[in-house]
XYZ file of C-alpha atoms in Angstrom:
336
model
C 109.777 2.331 32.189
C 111.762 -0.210 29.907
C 108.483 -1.365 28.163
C 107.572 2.616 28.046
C 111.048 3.447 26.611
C 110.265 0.520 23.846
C 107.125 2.097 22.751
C 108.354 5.028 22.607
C 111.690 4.301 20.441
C 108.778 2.512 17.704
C 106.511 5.659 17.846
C 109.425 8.142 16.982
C 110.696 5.345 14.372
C 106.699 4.986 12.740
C 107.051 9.347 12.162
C 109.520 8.293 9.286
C 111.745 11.156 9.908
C 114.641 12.153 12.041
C 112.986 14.282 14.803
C 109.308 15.227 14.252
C 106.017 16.215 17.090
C 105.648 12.615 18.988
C 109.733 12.781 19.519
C 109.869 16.161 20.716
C 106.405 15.540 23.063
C 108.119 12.926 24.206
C 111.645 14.082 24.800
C 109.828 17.096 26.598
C 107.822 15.321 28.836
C 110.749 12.781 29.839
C 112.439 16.049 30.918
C 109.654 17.874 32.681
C 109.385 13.965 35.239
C 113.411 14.049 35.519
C 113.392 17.272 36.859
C 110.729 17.505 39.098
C 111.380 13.775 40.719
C 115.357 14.554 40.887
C 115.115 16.095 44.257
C 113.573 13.193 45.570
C 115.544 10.676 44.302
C 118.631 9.181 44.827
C 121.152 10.861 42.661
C 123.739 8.117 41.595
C 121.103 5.840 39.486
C 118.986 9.037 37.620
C 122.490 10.268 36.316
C 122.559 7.335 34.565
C 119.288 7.573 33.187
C 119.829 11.557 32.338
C 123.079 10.629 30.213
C 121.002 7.832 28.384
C 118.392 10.578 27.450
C 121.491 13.306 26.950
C 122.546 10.879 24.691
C 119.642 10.620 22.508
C 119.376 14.253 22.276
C 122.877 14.613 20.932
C 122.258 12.083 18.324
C 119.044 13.547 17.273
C 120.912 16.621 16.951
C 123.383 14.583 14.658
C 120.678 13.915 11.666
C 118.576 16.303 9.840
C 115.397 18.383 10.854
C 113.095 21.545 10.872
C 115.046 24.641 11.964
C 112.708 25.155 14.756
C 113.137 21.225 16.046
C 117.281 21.942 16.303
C 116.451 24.543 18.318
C 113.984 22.813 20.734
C 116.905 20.067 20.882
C 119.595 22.248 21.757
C 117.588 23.510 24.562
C 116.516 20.293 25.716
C 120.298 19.227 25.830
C 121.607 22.342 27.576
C 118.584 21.003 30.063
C 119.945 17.509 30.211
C 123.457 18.480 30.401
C 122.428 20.999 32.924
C 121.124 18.337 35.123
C 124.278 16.406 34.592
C 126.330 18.839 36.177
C 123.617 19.583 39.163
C 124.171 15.323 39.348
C 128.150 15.331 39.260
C 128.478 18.432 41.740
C 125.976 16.389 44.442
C 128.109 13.440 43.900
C 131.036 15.325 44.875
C 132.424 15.856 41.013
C 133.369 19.430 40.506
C 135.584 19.456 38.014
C 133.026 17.459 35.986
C 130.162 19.247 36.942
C 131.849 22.576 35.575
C 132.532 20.798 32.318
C 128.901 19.315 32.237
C 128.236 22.646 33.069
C 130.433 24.467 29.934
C 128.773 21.946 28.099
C 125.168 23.035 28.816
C 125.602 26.878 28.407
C 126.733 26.313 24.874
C 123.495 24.342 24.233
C 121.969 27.025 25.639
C 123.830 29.813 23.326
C 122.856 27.203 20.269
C 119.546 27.938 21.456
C 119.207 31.230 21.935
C 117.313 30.623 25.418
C 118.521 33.686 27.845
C 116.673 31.413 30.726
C 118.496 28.684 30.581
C 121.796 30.802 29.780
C 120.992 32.333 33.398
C 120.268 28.842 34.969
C 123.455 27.710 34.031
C 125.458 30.477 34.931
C 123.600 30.376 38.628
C 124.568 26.845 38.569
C 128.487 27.453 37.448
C 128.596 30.397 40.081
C 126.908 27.807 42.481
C 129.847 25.299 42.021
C 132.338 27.948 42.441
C 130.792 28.629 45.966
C 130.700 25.260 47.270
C 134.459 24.884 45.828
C 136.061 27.651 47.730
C 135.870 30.381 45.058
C 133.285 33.092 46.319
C 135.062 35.731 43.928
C 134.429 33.504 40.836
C 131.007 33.185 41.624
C 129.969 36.267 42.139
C 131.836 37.372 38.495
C 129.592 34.210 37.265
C 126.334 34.934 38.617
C 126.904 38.949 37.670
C 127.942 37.368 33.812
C 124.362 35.577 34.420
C 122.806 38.798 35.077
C 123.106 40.152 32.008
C 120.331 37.170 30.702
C 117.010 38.493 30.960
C 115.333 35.450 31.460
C 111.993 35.273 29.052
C 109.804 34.252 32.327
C 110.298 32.261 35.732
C 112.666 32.486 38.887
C 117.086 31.896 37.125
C 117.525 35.721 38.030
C 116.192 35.708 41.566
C 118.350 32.568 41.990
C 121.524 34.433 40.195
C 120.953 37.515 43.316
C 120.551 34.575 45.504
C 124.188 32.965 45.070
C 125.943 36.038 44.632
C 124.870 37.065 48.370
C 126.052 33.855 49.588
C 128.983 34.348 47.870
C 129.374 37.702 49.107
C 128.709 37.137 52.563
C 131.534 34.692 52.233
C 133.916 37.407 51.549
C 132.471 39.323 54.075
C 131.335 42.148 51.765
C 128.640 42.708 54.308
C 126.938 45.636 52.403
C 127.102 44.264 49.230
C 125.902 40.772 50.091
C 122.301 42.385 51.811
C 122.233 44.399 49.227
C 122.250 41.608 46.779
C 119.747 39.864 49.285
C 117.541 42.805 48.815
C 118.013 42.910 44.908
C 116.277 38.974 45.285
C 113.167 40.322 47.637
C 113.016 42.717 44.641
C 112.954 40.180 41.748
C 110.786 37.761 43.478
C 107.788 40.781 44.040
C 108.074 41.244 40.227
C 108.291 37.941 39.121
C 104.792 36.846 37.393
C 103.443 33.426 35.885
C 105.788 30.431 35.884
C 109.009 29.088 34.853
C 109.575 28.654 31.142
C 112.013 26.063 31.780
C 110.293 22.888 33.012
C 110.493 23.594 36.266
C 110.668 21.038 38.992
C 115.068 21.392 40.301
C 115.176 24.553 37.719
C 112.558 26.631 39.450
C 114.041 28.997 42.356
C 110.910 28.819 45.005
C 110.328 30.936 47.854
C 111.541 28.417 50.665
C 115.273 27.850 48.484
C 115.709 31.748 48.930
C 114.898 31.820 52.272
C 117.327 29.278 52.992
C 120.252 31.097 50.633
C 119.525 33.670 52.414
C 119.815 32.194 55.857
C 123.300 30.826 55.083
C 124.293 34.400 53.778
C 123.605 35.898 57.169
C 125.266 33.039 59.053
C 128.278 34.152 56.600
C 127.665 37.505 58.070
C 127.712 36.874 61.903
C 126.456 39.127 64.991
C 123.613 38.812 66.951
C 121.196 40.431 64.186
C 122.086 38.773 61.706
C 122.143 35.276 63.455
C 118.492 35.901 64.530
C 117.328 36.788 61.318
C 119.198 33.783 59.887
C 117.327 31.172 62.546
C 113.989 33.240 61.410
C 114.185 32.216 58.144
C 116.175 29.079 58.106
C 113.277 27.890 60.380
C 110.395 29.251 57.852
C 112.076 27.630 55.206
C 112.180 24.230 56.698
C 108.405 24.243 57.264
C 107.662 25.093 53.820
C 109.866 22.339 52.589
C 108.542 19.638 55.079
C 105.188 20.563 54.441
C 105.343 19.461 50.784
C 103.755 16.150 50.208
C 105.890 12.918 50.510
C 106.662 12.650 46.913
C 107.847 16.492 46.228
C 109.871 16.861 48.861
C 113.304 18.576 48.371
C 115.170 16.300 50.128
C 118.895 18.044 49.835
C 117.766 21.791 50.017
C 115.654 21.001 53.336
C 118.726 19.247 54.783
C 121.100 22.373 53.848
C 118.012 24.779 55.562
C 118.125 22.414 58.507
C 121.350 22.686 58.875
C 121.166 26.476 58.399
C 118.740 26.395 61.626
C 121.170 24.343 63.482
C 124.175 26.942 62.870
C 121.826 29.667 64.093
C 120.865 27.630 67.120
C 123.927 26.655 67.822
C 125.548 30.477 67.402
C 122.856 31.198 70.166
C 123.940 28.207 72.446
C 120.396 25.946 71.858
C 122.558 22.927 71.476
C 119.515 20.757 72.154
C 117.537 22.577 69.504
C 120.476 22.207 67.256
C 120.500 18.387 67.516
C 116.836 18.086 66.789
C 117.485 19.494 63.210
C 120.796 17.647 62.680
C 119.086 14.063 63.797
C 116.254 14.910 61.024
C 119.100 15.766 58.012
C 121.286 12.597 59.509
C 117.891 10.264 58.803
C 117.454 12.159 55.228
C 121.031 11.736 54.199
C 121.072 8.464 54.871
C 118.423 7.706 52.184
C 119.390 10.276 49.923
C 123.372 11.473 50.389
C 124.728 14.386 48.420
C 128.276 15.490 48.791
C 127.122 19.458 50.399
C 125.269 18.184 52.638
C 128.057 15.573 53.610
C 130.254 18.851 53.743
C 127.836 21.371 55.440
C 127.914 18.513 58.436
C 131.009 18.448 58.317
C 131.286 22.093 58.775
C 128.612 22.037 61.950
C 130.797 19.028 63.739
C 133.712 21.400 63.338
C 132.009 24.339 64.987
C 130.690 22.209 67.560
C 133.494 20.682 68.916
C 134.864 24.550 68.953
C 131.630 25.402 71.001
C 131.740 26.904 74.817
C 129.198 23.735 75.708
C 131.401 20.840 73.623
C 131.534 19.161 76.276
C 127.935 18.953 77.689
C 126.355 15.299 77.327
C 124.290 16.519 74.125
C 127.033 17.565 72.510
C 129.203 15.005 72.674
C 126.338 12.334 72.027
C 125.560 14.766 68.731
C 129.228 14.650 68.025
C 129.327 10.458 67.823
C 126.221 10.643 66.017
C 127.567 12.865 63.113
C 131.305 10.488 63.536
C 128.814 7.539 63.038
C 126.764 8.951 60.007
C 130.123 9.873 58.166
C 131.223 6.283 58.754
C 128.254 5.068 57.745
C 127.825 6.949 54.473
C 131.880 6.696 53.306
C 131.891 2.873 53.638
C 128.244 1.698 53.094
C 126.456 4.094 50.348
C 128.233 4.955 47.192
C 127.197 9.174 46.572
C 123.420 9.101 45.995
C 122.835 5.885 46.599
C 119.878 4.643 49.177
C 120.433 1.784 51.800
């Protein structure tokens, strides 16, 4: 990739101008392998090589060009910065990943782009969930709402993180409504993503798995059946993917989805199958919500009418011994 990088610097240098075709193709198509290798790859080192290419957007955007070329390179930055903030909120790095975030919806603005606009404000309202704050994301992902994106999956993911959200607050109504509102979207949606796809595009087994966690939110017997249902139809689709395209973090968070549901229905066996398979992915590739969403199933466990059946407890020293493992061995997204 260095020797690639090199040829690459001389072929935008030989155009003879600030930004012209060859720069964009190539600033494009260095975009397009970030984001569909990012959720397969082990976050810490690619944030370093997304602020290296953030940074070369910004100073393109710092000379002269075309009209038409400041516009591709605002949207490539809100992009970049985009996936900055998806970077610092997996490494546990709110507060930065709402400024990276701030950051990319004004290169979006710049740009005029109402999909990325959306795709940043699911992001922002995404952040807000997984900090506590289901009633600003909801107002976020309702602000993102109001983008109609010009093709692709941001709005299906906006419905998607408002019902978690909701079923948070326990607004159960509201939050299978907004469930519904996704089923709707996703019927309707045609052709693919105008973004680049890859970590932007919202695919069928990400809002199965939203959805799962929005029921668990919920509780009762319905709803925790219907949350193990398609918890456990999202984790085949995502395990099915070949080696390479796997989404490592979302199929943890739908495994551990599964493992809630089991768990609610007192299959603690069944429940440490799936946490034994996110424990082997997490130690390859950590991120901080699925460090949390552990955290949140060792709580419940030790809480649980069998806690102190042999597979619990032997599940219970296996999470202790993961968490120990990951705070003292692997820095956030780091591999061993």
């Amino acid at each position: 990739m260095t020797a690639a990088n090199e040829s690459a610097r001389f072929a935008a240098q030989a155009e003879g101008s600030n930004v012209g075709p060859h720069t964009m193709e190539q600033l494009e198509a260095d975009i397009r392998r970030i984001v569909c290798t990012y959720p397969n790859r082990p976050v810490g080192p690619l944030f370093q090589e997304v602020r290296e290419l953030r940074n070369h957007a910004f100073r393109l955007l710092e000379g002269k060009q075309p009209p038409a070329y400041t516009r591709d390179l605002y949207l490539a930055s809100a992009v970049l910065c985009g996936v900055l903030a998806n970077a610092s909120f997996d490494l546990g790095c709110y507060s930065a990943a709402e400024t990276q975030a701030r950051s990319a919806f004004l290169c979006g603005e710049l740009a005029g782009h109402n999909g990325v606009r959306a795709w940043i404000r699911g992001l922002q309202a995404l952040i807000a969930y997984w900090d506590g704050r289901p009633t600003d994301a909801v107002r976020l992902a309702e602000a993102g709402s109001g983008y109609i994106p010009e093709g692709g999956t941001a709005h299906i993911r906006l419905a998607s993180v408002k019902a978690r959200a909701l079923g948070q607050l326990g607004r159960s109504s509201d939050a299978l409504g907004a469930l519904h509102a996704a089923d709707t979207l996703r019927d309707a949606t045609n052709g693919a993503d105008d973004l680049p796809g890859g970590m932007l595009a919202f695919l069928p087994e990400k809002q199965l798995f939203y959805a799962s966690s929005t029921l668990l939110w919920l509780g009762g017997d319905q709803h925790l059946a219907d949350a193990e249902s398609r918890a456990q139809e999202a984790v085949a689709m995502f395990s099915s993917a070949e080696p390479g395209e796997r989404r490592l973090g979302e199929e943890n968070l739908a495994r551990i989805d599964l493992a809630l549901a089991r768990l609610g229905r007192g299959d603690v066996d069944g429940a440490a199958e799936q946490v034994h398979e996110v424990i082997g992915i997490n130690s390859r590739r950590h991120t901080e919500s699925v460090a949390r969403r552990l955290a949140y199933f060792r709580r419940d466990l030790s809480r649980h009418a069998a806690a102190t059946s042999p597979s619990a407890i032997a599940l219970r020293e296996a999470l202790m011994a993961h968490q120990h493992h990951t705070s003292t061995a692997l820095p956030p997204g780091e591999t061993a």
